[in-house]
CSV table of C-alpha atoms and ligand atoms in Angstrom, one decimal:
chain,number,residue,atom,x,y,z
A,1,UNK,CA,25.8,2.5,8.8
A,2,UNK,CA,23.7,6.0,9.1
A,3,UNK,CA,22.2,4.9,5.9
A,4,UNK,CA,20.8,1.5,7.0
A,5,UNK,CA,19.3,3.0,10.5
A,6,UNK,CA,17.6,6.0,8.8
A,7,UNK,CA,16.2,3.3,6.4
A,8,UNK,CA,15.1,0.5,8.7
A,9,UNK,CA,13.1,3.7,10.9
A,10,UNK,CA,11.7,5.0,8.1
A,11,UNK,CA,9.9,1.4,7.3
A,12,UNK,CA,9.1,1.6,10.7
A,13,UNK,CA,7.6,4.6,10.7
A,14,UNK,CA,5.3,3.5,7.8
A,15,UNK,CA,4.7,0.3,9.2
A,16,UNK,CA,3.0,1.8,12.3
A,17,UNK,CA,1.1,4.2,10.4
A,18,UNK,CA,-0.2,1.4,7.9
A,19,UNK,CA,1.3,4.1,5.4
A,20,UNK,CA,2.5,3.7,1.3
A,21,UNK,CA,4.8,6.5,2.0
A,22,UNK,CA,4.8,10.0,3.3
A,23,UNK,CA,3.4,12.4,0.4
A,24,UNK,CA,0.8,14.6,2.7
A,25,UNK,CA,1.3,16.8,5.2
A,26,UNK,CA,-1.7,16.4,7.3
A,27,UNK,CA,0.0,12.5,8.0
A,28,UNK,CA,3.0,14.2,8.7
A,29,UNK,CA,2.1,16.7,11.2
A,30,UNK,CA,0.0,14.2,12.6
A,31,UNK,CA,2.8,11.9,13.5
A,32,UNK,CA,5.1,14.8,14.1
A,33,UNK,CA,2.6,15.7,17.3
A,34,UNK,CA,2.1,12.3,17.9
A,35,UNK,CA,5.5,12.9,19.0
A,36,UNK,CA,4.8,15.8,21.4
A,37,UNK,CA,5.8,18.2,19.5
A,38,UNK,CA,3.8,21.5,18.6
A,39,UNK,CA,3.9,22.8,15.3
A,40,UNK,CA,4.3,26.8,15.2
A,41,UNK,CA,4.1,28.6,11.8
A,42,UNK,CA,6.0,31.6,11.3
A,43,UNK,CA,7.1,34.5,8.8
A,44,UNK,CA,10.1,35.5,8.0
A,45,UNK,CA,8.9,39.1,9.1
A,46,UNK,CA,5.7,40.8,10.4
A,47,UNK,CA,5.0,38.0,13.1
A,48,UNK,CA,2.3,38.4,15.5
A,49,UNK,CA,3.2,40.1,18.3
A,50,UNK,CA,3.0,36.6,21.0
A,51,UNK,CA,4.8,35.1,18.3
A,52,UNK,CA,7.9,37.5,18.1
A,53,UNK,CA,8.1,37.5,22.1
A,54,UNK,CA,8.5,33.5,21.9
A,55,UNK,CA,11.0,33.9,19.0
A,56,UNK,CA,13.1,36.2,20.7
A,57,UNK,CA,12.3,34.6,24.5
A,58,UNK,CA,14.0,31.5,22.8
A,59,UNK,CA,16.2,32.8,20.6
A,60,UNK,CA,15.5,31.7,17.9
A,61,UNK,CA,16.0,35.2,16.0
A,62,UNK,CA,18.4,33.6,13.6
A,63,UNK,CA,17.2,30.5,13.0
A,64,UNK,CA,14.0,32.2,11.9
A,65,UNK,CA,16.0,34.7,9.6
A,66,UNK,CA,17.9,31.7,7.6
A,67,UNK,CA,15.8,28.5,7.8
A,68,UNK,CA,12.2,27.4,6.4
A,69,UNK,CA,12.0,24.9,9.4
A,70,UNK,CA,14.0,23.7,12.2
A,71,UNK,CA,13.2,22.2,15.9
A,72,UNK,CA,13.3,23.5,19.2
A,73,UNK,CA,13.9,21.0,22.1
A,74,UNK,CA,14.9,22.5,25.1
A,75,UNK,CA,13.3,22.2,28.9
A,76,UNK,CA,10.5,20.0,28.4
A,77,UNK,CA,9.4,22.1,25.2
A,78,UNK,CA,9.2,20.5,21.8
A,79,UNK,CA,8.9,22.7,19.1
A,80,UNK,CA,8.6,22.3,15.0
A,81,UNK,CA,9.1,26.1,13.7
A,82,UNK,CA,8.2,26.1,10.2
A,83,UNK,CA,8.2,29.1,7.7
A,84,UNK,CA,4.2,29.9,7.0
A,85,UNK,CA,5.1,31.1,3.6
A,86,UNK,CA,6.6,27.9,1.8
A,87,UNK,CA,4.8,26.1,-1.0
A,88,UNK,CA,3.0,22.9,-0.6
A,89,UNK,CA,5.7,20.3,-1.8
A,90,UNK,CA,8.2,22.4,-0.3
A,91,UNK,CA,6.3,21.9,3.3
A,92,UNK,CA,6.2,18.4,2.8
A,93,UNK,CA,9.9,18.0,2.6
A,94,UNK,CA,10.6,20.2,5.2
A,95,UNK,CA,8.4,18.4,7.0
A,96,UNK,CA,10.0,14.7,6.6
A,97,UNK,CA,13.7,16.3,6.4
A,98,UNK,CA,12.8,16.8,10.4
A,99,UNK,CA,10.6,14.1,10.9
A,100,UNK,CA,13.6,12.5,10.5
A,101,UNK,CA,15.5,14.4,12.7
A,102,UNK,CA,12.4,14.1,15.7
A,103,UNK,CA,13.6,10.1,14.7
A,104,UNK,CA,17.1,10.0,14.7
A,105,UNK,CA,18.1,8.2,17.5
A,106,UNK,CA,21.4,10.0,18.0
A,107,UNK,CA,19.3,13.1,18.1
A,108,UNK,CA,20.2,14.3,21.8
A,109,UNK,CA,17.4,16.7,23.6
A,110,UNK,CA,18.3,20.1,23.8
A,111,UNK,CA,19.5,21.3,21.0
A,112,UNK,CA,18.4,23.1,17.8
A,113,UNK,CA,18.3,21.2,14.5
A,114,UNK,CA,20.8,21.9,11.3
A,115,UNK,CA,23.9,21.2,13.7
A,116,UNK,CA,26.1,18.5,12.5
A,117,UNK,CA,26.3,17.0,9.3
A,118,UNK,CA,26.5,13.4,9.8
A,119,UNK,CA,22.5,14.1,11.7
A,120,UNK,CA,21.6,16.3,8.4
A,121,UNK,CA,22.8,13.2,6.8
A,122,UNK,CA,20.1,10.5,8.6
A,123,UNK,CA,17.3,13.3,8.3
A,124,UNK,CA,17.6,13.4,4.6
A,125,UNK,CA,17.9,9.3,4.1
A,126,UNK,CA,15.4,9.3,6.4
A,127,UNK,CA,13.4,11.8,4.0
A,128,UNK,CA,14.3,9.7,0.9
A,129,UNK,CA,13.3,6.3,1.9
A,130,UNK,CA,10.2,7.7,3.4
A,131,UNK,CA,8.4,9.4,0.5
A,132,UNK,CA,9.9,6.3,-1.8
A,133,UNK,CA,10.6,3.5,0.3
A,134,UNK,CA,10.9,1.2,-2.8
A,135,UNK,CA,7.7,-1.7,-4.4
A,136,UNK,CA,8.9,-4.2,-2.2
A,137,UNK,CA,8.1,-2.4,0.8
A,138,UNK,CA,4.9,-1.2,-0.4
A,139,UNK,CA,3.9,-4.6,-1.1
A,140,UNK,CA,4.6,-5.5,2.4
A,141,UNK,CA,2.6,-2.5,3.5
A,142,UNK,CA,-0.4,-3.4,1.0
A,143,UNK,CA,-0.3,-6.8,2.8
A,144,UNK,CA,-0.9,-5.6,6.2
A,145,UNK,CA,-3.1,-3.7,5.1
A,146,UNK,CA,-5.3,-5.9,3.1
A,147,UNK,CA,-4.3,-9.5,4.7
A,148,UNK,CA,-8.1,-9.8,5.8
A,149,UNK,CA,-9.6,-9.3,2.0
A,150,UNK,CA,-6.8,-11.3,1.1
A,151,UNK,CA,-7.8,-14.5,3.2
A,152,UNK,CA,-11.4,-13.7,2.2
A,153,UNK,CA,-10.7,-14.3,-1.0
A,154,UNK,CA,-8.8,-17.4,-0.4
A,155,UNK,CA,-11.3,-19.1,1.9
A,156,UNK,CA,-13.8,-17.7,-1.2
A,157,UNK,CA,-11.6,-19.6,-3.8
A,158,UNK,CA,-11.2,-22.9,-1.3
A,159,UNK,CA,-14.8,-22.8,-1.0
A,160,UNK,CA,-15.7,-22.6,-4.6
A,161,UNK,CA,-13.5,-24.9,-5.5
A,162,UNK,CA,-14.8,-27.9,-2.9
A,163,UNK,CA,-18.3,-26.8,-4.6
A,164,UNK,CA,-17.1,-27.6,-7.8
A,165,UNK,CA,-15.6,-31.0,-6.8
A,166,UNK,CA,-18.5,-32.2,-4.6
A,167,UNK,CA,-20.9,-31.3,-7.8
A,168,UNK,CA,-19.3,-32.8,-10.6
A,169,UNK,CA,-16.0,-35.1,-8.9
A,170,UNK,CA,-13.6,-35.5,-11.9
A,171,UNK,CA,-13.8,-39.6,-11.3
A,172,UNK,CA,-17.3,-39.1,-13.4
A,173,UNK,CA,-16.3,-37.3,-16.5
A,174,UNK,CA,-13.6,-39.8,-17.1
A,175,UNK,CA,-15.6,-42.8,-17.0
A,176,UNK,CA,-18.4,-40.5,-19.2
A,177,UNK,CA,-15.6,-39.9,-22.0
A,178,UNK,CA,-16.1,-43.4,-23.6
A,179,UNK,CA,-19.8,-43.3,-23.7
A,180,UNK,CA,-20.9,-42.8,-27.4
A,181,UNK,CA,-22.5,-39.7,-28.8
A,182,UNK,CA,-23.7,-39.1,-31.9
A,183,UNK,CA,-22.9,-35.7,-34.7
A,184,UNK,CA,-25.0,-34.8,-37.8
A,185,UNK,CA,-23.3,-33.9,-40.3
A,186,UNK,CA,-22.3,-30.1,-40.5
A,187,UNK,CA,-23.7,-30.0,-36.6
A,188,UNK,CA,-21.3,-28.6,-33.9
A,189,UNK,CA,-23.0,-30.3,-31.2
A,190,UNK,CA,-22.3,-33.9,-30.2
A,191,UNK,CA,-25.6,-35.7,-28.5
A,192,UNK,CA,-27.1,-38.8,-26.8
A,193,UNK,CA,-28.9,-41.4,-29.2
A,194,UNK,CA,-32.0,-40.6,-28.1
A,195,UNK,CA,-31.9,-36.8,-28.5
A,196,UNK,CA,-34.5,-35.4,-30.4
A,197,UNK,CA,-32.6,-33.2,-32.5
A,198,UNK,CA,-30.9,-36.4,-34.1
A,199,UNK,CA,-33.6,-38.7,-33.7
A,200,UNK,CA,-35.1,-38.5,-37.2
A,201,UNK,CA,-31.5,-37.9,-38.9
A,202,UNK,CA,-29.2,-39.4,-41.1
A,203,UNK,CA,-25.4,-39.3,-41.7
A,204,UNK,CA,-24.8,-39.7,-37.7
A,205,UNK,CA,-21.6,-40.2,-37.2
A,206,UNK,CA,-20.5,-42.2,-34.0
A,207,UNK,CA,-17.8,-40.4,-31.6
A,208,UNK,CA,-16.5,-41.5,-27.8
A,209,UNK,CA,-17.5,-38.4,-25.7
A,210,UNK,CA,-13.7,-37.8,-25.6
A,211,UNK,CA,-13.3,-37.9,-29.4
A,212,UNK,CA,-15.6,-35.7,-29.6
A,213,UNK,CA,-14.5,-33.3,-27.3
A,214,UNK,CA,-11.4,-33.2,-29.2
A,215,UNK,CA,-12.7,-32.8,-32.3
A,216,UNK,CA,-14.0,-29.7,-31.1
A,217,UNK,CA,-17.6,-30.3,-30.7
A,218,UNK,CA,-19.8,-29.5,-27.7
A,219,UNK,CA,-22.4,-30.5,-25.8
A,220,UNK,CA,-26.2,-30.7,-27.0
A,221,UNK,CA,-27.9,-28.1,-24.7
A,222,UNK,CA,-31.5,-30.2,-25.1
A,223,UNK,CA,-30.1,-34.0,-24.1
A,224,UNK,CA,-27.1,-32.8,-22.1
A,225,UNK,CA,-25.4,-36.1,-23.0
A,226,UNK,CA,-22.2,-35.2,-20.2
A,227,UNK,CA,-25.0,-35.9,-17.1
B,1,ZN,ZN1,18.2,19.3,9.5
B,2,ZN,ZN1,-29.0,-33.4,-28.2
């Protein structure tokens, strides 16, 4: 049940965003204040002075102490606390494991992240399906995000194609096959009679433009005996 909801608001999530999946922090922070929520980075020791007073005015001492990152939602204040000093990959994670959180709609307001197990549960589906939410999906995504080039192409194709049959309709060529052509011998050209590269030859031999098709020969560039 959790599994299906953190999974079907991830896609969501991606959906909106026009997104492959969640890799980069930049796209995460930015969606994680699109949710009004302020991102404050902080060490495990030797914060800034403002910084300690807001730690310990919302005391937050401990959480600080033991976690890399939690939330803070409490009168009207939204909060992302994340440790200043965690790697790059690390961050990202972090940052999803709460996204997730900030999207779990069981997630009731006031309270402080890392409580109950079955919401640690939906934040880390939530964090799985969103940096890999599976080919399918991403072709979905690619989709949306490419439909226009993608009916470009097609009208391109349609358009070509109608060329291509107003040109040279395909009633033509049929009723061209049984014309006779003429091939010297050892030539790998087949060719009207009154071509001049056969004109003043011998050993002709006499094909139907389809035999000769068949027999692997091509048309004479010079008499162009297809037109
Ligand atoms: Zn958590
Ligand atoms: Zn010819």
């Amino acid at each position: 049940m959790t599994n299906k909801k953190a999974k079907q608001k991830a896609h969501k999530i991606l959906l909106q965003n026009r997104l492959y999946s969640l890799c980069n922090c930049n796209d995460l922070e930015r969606i994680i204040k699109s949710y009004q929520f302020t991102v404050i980075e902080y060490k495990k020791s030797n914060n800034p002075e403002n910084l300690s007073e807001l730690i310990k005015k919302l005391r937050v001492e401990n959480e600080v102490m033991h976690y890399n990152s939690f939330l803070y939602i409490k009168n009207n204040l939204k909060f992302l606390f994340i440790n200043k000093d965690v790697a790059d990959n690390d961050r990202c994670s972090l940052l999803r494991h709460e996204l997730g959180h900030i999207c779990d709609p069981d997630f009731t307001c006031s309270e402080i992240s890392h409580s109950e197990i079955e919401k640690e549960e939906f934040a880390n589906e939530f964090s799985c399906y969103i940096k890999n939410p599976g080919a399918l999906f991403k072709f979905r995504i690619f989709i949306t995000r490419k439909w226009k080039l993608l009916v470009e192409i097609f009208l391109l194709i349609c358009f070509v194609a109608g060329l291509c049959f107003l040109i040279n309709p395909p009633g033509i060529q049929t009723a061209n096959s049984d014309k006779t052509c003429y091939v010297t011998s050892g030539g790998k050209k087949y060719h009207e009679e009154f071509c001049i590269t056969v004109k003043y030859k011998n050993n002709l031999t006499e094909y139907s433009i389809a035999e000769a098709v068949k027999a692997g020969y091509e048309p004479c560039l010079v008499c162009l005996p297809e037109e």
